Short mmCIF file of C-alpha atoms in Angstrom, two decimals:
data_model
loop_
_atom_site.label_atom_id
_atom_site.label_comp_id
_atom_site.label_asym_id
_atom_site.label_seq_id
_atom_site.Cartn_x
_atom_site.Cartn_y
_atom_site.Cartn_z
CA UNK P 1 -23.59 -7.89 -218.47
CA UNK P 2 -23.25 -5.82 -215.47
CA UNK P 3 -19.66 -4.46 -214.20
CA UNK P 4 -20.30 -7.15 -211.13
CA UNK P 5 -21.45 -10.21 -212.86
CA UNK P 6 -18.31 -9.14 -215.40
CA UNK P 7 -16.01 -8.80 -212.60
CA UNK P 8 -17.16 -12.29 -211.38
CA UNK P 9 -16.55 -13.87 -214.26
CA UNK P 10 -12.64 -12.26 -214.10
CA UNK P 11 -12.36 -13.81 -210.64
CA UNK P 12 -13.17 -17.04 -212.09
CA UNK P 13 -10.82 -16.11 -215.30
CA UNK P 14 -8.28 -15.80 -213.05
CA UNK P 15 -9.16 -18.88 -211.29
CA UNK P 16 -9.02 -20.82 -214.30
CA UNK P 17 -12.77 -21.86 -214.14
CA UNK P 18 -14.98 -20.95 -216.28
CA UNK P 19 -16.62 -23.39 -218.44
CA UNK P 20 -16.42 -22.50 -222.48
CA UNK P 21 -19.78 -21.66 -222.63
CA UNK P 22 -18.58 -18.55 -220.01
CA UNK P 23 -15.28 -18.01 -221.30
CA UNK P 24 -17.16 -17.23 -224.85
CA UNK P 25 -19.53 -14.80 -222.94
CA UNK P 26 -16.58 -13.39 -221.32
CA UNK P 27 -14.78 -12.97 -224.47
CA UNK P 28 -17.72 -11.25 -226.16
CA UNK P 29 -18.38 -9.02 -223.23
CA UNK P 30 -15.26 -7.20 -223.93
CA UNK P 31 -15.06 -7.35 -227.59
CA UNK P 32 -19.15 -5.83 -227.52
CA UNK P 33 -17.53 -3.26 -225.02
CA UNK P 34 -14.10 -1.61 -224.22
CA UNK P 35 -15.17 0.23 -221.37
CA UNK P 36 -15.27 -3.69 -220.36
CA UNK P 37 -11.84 -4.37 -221.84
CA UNK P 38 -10.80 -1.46 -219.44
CA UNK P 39 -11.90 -2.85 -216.77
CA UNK P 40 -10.51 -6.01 -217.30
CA UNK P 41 -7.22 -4.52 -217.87
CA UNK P 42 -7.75 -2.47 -214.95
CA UNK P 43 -8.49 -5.34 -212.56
CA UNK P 44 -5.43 -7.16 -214.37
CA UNK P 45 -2.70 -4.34 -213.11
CA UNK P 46 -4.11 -4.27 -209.32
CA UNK P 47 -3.83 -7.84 -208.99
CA UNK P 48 -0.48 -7.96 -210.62
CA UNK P 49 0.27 -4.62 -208.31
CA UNK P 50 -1.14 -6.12 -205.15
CA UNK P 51 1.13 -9.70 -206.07
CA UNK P 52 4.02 -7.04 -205.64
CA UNK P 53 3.03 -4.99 -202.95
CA UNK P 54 2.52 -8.58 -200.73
CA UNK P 55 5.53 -9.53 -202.18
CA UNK P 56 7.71 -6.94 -200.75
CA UNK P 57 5.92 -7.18 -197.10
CA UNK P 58 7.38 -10.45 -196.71
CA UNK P 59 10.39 -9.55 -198.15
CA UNK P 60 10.53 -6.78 -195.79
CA UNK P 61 9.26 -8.30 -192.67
CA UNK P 62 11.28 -11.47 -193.25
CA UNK P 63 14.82 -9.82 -194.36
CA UNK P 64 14.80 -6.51 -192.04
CA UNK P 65 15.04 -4.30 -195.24
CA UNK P 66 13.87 -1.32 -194.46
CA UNK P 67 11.14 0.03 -197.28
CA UNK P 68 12.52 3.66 -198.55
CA UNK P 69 10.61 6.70 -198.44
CA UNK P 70 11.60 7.51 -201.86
CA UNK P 71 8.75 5.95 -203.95
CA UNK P 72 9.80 4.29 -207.28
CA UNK P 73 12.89 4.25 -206.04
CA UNK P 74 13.36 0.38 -205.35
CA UNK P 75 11.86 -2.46 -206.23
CA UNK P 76 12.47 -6.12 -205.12
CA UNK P 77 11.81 -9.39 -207.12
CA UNK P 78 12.35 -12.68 -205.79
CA UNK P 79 13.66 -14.99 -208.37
CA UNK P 80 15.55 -18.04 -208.59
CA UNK P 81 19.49 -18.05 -209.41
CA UNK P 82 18.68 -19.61 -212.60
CA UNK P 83 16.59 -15.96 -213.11
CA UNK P 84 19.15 -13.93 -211.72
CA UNK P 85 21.58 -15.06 -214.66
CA UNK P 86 19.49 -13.76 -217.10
CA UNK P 87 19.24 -10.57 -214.41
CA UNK P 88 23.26 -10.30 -214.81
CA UNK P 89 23.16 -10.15 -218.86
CA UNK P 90 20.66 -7.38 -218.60
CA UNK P 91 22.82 -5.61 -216.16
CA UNK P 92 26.07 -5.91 -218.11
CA UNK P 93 24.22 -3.76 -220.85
CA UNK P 94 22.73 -1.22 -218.36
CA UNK P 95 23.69 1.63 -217.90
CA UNK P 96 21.07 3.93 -216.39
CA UNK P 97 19.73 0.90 -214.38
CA UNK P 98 21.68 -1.45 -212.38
CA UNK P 99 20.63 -4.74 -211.22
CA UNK P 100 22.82 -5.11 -207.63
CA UNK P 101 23.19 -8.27 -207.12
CA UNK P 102 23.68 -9.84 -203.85
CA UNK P 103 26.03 -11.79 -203.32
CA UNK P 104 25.66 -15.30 -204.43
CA UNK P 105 26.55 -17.28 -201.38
CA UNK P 106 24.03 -19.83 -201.30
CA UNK P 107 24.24 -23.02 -199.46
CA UNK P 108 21.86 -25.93 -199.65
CA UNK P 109 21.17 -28.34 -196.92
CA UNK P 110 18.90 -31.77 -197.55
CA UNK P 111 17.07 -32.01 -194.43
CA UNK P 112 16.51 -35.26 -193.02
CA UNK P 113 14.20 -34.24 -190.40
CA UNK P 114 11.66 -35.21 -192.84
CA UNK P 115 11.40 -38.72 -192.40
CA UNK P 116 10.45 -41.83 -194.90
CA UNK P 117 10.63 -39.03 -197.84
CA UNK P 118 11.13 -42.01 -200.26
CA UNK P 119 8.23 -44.02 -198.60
CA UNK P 120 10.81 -47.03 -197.95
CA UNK P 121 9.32 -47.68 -194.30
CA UNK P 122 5.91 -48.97 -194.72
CA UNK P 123 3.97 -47.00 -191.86
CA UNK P 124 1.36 -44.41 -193.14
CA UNK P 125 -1.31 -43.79 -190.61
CA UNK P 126 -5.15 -42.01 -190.61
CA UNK P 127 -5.79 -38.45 -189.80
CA UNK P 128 -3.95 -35.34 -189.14
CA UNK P 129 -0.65 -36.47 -187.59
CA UNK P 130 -0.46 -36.06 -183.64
CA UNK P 131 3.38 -35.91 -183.38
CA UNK P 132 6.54 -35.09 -185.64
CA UNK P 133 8.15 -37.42 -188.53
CA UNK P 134 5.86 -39.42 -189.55
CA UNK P 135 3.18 -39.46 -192.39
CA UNK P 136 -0.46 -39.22 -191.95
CA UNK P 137 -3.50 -38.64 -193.52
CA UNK P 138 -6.92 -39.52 -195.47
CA UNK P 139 -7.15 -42.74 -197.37
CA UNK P 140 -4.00 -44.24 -198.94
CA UNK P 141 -1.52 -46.62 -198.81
CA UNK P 142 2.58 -47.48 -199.21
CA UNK P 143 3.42 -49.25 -202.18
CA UNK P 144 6.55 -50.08 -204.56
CA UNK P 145 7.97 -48.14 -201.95
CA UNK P 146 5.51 -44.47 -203.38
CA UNK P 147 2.49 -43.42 -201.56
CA UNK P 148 -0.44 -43.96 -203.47
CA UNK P 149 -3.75 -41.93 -202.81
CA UNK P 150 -6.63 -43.50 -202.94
CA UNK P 151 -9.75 -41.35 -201.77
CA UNK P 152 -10.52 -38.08 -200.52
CA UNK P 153 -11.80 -37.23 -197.36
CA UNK P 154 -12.53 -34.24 -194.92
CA UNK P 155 -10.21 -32.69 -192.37
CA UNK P 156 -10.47 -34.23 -188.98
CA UNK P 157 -11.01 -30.89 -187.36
CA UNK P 158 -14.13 -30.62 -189.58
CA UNK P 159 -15.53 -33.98 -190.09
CA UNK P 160 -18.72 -31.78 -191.85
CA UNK P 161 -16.47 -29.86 -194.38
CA UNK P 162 -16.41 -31.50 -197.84
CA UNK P 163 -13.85 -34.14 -199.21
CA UNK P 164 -12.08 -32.47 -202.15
CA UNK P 165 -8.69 -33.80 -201.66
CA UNK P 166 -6.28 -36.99 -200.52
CA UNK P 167 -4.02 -35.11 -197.94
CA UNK P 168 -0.99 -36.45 -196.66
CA UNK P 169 0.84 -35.07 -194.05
CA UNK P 170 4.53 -35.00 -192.10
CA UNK P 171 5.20 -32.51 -189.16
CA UNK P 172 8.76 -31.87 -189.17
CA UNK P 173 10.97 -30.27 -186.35
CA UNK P 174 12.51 -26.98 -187.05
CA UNK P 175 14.01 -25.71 -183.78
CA UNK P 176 17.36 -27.98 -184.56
CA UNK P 177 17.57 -25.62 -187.83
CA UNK P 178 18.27 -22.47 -185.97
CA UNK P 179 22.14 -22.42 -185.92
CA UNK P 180 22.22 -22.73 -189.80
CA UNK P 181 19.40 -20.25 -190.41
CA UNK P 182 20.97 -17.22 -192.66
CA UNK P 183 21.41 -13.79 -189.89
CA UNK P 184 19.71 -12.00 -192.74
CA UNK P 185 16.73 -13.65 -192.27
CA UNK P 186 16.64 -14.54 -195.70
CA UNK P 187 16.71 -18.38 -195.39
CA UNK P 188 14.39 -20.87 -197.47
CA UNK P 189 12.73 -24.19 -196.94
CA UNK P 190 12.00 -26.07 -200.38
CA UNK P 191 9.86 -28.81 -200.37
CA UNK P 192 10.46 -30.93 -203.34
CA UNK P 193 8.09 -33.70 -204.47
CA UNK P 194 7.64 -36.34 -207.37
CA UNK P 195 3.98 -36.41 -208.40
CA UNK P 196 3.01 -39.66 -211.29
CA UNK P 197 -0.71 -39.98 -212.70
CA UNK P 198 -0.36 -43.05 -214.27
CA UNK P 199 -3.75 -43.51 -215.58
CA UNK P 200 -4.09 -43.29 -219.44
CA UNK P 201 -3.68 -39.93 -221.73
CA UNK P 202 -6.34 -37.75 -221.41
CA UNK P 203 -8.16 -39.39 -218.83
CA UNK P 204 -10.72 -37.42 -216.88
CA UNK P 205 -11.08 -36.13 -214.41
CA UNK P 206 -7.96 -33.88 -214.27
CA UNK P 207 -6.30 -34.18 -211.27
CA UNK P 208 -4.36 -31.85 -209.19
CA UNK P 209 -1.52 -33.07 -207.27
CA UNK P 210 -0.30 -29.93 -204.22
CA UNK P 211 3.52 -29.63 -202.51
CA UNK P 212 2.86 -27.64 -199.45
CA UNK P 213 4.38 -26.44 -196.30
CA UNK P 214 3.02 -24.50 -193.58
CA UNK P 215 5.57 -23.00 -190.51
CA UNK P 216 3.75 -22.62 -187.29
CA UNK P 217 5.50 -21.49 -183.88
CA UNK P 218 4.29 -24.14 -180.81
CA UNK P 219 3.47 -27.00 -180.04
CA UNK P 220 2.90 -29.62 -182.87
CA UNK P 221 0.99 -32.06 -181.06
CA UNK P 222 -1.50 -30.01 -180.58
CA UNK P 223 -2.15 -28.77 -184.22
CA UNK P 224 -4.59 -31.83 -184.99
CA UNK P 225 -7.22 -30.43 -183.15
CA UNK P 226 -7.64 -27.55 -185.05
CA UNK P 227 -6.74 -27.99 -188.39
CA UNK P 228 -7.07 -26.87 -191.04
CA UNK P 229 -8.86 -24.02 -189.21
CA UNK P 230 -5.55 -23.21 -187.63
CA UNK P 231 -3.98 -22.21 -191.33
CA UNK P 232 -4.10 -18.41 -191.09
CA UNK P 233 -1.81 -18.89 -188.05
CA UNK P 234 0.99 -19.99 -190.10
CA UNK P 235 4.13 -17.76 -189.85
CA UNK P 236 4.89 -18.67 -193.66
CA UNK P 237 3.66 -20.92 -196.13
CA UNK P 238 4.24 -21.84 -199.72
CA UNK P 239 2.33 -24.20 -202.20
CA UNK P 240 2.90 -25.66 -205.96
CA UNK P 241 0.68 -27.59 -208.22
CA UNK P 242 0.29 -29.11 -210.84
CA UNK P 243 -2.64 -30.82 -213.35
CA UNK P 244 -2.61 -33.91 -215.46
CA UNK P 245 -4.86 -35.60 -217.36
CA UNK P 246 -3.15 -39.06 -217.42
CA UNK P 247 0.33 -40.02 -218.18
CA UNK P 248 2.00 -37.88 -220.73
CA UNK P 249 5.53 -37.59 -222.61
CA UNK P 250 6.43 -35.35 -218.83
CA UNK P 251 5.85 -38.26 -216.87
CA UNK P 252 6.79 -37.93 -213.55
CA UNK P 253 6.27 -34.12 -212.46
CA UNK P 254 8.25 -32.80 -209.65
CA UNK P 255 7.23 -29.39 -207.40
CA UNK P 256 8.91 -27.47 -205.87
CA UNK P 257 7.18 -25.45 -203.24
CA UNK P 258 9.41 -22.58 -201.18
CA UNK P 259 8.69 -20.03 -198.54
CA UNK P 260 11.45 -17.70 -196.26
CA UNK P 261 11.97 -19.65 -192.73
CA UNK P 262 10.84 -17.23 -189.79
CA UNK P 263 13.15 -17.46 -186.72
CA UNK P 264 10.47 -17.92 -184.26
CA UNK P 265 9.26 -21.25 -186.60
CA UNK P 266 9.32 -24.25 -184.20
CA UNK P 267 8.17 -26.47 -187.07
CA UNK P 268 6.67 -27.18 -190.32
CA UNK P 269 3.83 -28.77 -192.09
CA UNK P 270 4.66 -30.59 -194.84
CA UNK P 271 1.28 -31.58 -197.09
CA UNK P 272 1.09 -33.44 -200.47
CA UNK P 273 -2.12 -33.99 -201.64
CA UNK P 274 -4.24 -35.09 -205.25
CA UNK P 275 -7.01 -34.00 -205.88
CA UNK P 276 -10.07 -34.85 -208.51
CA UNK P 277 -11.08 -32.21 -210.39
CA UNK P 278 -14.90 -33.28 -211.05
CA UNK P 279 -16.21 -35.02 -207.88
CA UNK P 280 -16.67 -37.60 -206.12
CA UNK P 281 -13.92 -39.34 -208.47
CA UNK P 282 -11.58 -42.75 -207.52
CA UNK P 283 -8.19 -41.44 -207.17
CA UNK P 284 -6.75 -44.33 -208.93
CA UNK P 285 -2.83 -44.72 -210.10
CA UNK P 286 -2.06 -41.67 -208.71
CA UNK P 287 1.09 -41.43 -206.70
CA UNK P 288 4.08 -39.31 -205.35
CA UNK P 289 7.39 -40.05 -203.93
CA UNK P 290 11.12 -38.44 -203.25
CA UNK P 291 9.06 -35.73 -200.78
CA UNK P 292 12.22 -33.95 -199.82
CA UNK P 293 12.85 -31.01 -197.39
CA UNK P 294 15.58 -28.37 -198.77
CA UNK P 295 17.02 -25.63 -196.39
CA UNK P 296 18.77 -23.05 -198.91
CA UNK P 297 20.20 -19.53 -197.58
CA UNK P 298 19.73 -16.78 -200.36
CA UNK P 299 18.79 -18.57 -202.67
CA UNK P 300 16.43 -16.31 -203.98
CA UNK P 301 17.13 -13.10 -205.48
CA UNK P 302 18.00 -10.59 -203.47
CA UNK P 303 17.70 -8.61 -207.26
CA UNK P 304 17.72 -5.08 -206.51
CA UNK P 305 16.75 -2.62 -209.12
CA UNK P 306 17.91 1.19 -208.50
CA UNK P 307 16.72 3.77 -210.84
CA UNK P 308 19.53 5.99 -211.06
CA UNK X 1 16.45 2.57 -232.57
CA UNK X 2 17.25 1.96 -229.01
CA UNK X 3 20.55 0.76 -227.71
CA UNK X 4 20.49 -2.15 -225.27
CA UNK X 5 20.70 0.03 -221.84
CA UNK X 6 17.53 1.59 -223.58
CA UNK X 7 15.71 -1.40 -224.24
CA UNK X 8 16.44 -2.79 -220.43
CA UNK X 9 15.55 0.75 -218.95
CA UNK X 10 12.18 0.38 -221.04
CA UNK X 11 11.04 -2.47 -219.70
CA UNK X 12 12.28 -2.77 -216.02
CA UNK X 13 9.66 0.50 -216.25
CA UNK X 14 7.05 -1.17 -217.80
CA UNK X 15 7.60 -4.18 -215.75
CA UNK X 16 4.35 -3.96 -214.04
CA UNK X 17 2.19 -3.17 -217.39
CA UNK X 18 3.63 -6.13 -219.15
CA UNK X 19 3.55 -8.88 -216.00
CA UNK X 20 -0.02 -7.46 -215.91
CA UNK X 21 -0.83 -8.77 -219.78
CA UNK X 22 1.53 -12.04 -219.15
CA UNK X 23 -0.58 -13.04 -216.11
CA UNK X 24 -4.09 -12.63 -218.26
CA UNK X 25 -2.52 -15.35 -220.10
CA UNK X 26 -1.19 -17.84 -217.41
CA UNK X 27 -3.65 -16.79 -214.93
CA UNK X 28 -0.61 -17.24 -212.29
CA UNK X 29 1.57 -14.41 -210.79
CA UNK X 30 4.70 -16.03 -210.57
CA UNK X 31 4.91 -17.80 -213.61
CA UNK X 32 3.74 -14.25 -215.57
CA UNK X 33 7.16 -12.70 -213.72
CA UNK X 34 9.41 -15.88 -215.09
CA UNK X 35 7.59 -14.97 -218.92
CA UNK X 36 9.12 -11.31 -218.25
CA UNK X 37 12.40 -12.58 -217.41
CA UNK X 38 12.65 -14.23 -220.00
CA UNK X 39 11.24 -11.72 -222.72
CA UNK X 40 14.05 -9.44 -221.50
CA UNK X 41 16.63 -11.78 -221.84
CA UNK X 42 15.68 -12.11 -225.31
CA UNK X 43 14.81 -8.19 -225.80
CA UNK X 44 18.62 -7.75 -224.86
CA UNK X 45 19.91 -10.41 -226.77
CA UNK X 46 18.08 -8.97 -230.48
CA UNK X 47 18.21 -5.20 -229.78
CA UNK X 48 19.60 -4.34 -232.81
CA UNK X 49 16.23 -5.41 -234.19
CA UNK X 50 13.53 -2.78 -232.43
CA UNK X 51 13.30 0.48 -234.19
CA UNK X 52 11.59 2.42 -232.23
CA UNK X 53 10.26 1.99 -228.00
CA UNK X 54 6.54 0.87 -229.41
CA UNK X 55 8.08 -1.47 -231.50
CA UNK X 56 10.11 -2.85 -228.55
CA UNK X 57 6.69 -3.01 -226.80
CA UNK X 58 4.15 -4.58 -229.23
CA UNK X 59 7.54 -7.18 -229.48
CA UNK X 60 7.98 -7.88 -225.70
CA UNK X 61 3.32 -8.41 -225.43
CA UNK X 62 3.48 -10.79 -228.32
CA UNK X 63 6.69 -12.69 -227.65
CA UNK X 64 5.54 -13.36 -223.78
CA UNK X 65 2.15 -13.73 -224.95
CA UNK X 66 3.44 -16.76 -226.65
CA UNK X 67 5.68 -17.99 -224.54
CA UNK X 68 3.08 -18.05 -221.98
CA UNK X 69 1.23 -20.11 -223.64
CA UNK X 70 3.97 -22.40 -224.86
CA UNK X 71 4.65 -22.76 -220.83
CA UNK X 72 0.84 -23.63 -220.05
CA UNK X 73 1.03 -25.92 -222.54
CA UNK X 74 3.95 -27.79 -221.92
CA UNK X 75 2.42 -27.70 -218.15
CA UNK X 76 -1.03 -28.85 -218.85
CA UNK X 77 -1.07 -30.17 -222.33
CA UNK X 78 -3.24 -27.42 -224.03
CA UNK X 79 -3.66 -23.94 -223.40
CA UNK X 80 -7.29 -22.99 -222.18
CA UNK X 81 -7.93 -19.70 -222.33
CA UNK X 82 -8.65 -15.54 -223.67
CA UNK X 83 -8.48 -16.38 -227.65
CA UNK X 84 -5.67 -14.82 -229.57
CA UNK X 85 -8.07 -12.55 -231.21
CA UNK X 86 -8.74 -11.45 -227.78
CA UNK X 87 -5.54 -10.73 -226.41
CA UNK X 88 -4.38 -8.65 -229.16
CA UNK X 89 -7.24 -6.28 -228.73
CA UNK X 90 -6.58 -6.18 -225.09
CA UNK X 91 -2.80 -5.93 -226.02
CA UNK X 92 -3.59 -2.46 -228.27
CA UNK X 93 -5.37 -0.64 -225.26
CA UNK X 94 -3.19 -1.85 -222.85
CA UNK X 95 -2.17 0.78 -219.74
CA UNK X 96 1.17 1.76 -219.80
CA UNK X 97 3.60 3.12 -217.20
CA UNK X 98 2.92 6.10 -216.13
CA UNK X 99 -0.96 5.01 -215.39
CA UNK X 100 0.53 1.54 -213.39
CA UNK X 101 2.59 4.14 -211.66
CA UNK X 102 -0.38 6.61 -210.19
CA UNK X 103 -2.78 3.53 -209.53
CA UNK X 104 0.50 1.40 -207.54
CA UNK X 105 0.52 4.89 -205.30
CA UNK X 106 -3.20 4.82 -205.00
CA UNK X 107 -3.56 1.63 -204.14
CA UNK X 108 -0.72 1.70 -201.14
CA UNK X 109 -3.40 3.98 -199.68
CA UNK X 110 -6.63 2.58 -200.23
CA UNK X 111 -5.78 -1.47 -199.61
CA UNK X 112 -5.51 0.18 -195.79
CA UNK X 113 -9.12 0.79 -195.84
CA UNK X 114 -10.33 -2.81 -196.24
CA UNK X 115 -10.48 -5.53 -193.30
CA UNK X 116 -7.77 -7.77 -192.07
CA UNK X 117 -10.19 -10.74 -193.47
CA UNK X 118 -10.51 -9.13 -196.65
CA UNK X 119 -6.13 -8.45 -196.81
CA UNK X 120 -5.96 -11.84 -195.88
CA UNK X 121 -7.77 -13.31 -198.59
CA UNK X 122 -5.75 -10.56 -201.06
CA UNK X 123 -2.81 -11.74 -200.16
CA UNK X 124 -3.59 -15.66 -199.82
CA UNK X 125 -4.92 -15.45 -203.63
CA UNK X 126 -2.51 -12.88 -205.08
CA UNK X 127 0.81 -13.86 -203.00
CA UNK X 128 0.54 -17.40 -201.77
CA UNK X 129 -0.78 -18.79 -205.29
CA UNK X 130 -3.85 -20.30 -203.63
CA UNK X 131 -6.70 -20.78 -206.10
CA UNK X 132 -10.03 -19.90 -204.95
CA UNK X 133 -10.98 -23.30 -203.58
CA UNK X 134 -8.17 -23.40 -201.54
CA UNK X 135 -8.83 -19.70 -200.44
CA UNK X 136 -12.45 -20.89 -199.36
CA UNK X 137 -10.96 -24.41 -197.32
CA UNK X 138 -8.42 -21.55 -195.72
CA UNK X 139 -11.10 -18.88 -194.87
CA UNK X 140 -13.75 -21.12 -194.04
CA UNK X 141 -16.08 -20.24 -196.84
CA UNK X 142 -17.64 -21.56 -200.15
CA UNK X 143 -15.98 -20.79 -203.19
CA UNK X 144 -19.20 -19.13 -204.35
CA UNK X 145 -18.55 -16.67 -201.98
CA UNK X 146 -14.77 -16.47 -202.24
CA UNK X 147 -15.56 -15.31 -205.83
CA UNK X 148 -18.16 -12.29 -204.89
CA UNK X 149 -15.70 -11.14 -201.94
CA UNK X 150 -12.72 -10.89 -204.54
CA UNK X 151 -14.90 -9.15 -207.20
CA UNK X 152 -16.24 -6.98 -204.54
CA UNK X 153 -12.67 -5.89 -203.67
CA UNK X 154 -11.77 -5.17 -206.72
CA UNK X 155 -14.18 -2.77 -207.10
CA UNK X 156 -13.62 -1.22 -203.74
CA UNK X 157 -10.31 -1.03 -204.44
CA UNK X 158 -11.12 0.52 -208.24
CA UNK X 159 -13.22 2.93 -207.13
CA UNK X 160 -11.18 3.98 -204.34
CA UNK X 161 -8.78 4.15 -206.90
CA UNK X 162 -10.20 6.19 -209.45
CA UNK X 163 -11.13 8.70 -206.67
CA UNK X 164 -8.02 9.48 -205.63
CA UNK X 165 -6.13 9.97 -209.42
CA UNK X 166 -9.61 11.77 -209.76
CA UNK X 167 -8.91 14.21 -206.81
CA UNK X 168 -4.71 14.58 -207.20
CA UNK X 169 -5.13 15.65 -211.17
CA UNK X 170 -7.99 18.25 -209.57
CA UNK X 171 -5.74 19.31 -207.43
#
């Protein structure tokens, strides 16, 4: 095996695809070789170092810290509060390192810009939606007050593109949010979502059910006509996921997806989606409900870690 | 054997190193940062225990090693993935430090040499947590071909890489 077709195969490591069959030829391609173990280890520390170095541009860009010219000097992490606890009893035993914490002032807002998040109102429509607070989307239905998806289908904007998820969508108005974004720029919107697969244990296809949100500056009505094309124009975005195989002992799983609020966001995409991991599958008993819309200012870490 | 501030000044430098292993094992980003919180939580909490810094180390790879796998598991039901076998051979030859440091500086200057399409897809798969179908709906592309591009980077990026370390320890 080449150092291309290996480095393919990584990709798809990393992607969490390759069948067993591949993941055995993987495996033996580095135990055979550890100029191939290098380079997997290699490949392993620039992704990790590019996760950082992305990282800290939005960090940057969306807090107005100013990067030092000082290299190794400072590093920043983004972590919950539940993570910055365990931060604090490293600290307290530091003392050539100190983790500066920021001061813990969050505040958490429910939103109720996002509308019907319990699916109580029984009005789901078809497509990409054309204006703010409702939901809309491909096939699927209200029911027992939870939205149920029922079967994939492509984007609107691209009726040629392949069906390989339900989507369901809610464009939700951000401009009334301005007064109670944080000065520092450091302001979060957390989408929160129950996800249920209530087909039987271990039933395949595995199914991935998506929280995500997408912040756009303009007009919303006009987003339809170009989406999902129109993606890489979002000013911030954040996704979470999650895979089942039929109920389990979890049941119900609930994501959380999160991203820093611009101040020039007019508004936000709010998507849930399932989708069949071998297809064309029936999405069937598969369902989500409490979709709810967080706005939290520093909540996440400001952890700062100065190398003294 | 190292005292506590020791044991946290070890691995906040190693931090990139051993998120590096974690993530072979959870294949995500974030949740290979949460496995390194943890581990250091628990590093702290047993220091009394390590003997020397490579004990520390072999300790922190195996104990998130597992714990990443006890996450996956508890997330997905089963753990699919490098074979324990595997990752412990990895886990001997792993780069430390001081080589995570010299390629982090490299890298800062080559990833300005590739495309804004080509950052963009970096940063949608490494940053936003967007697997490579989702990369390919995003981009426009087939996953196929989200797959080459990425592997192609990497060893863009690599070899820009190398070249550099290669030409600062000449000079």
């Amino acid at each position: 095996m080449n150092d291309t077709d290996f480095l393919h195969l990584l990709m798809r490591h990393q992607d969490g695809t390759l069948t067993p069959d591949e993941l055995a030829a993987f495996e033996t391609a580095m135990r055979d070789d550890p100029a191939k173990r290098q380079l997997f280890a290699e490949t392993q520390l620039r992704s990790m170092a590019l996760h950082d170095r992305f990282r800290q541009e939005a960090f940057q860009s969306g807090c107005g810290f100013s990067r030092t010219s000082e290299r190794k000097r400072f590093t920043w992490i983004t972590r919950p509060i539940t993570a910055m606890a365990a931060g604090l009893v490293i600290g307290l035993f530091s003392a050539s390192i100190v983790w500066a914490i920021s001061s813990p002032k969050a505040t958490t807002e429910r939103l109720f810009s996002l509308l019907n998040g319990s699916f109580d109102e029984n009005r789901l429509e078809r497509g990409f939606p054309h204006q703010l607070g409702f939901w809309s989307g491909d096939e699927a239905a209200i029911r027992d007050d939870q939205l149920c998806f029922i079967a994939p289908s492509s984007d609107s904007g691209d009726p040629t593109g392949r069906a390989i998820s339900c989507d369901v969508f809610q464009l939700v108005d951000l401009r009334p949010l301005r007064h109670a974004l944080s000065p520092e720029g450091d302001s979060v919107l957390e989408l929160s979502a129950d996800f249920r697969d209530g087909r039987a244990a271990n039933t395949k296809p595995s199914v991935s059910f998506f929280g995500q949100l997408y912040l756009f500056s303009g007009d919303p009505a006009s987003l339809h006509q170009k989406w999902p094309q129109s993606i890489p124009e979002a000013l911030a975005s954040g996704s979470a996921q999650v895979t089942t195989l039929g109920s389990d002992a979890k049941g119900v799983r609930t994501l959380n997806a999160k991203c820093l609020i611009p101040a020039q966001a007019d508004f936000a995409v709010i998507q849930i989606s399932a989708r069949p991991n071998l297809r064309p599958a029936k999405l069937d008993q598969l369902s989500a409900d409490n979709v709810k819309l967080t706005l939290k200012n520093q909540p996440t870490l400001p952890v700062r870690i100065v190398q003294r | 054997m190292p005292v506590p501030e020791d044991i946290a000044a070890t691995l906040l430098a190693e931090r990139l190193p051993l998120t590096a292993f974690f993530a072979s094992v959870t294949r995500d980003f974030h949740l290979a940062e949460d496995v390194f919180q943890e581990m250091c939580v628990k590093a702290v909490a047993r220091a009394d225990s390590f003997e020397t810094t490579a004990h520390l180390m072999n300790w922190a790879r195996l104990t998130g090693k597992n714990r990443a796998i006890d996450i996956l598991r508890a997330l997905n039901g089963r753990y699919v993935g490098l074979s324990d076998e595997m990752l412990a051979l990895l886990a001997e030859e792993w780069p430390e430090k001081s080589r995570a440091e010299a390629m982090q500086e490299a890298l800062g200057q080559c990833i300005t040499q590739i495309t804004p399409n080509n950052r963009e897809m970096l940063r949608l798969r490494y940053f936003e947590r967007r697997n490579c179908s989702d990369v390919a709906a995003i981009m426009g592309r087939k996953i196929e071909t989200v797959y080459q591009a990425l592997a192609r980077l990497h060893k863009t990026l690599g070899d820009c890489i190398r070249a550099r370390l290669q030409t600062e320890s000449a000079s």
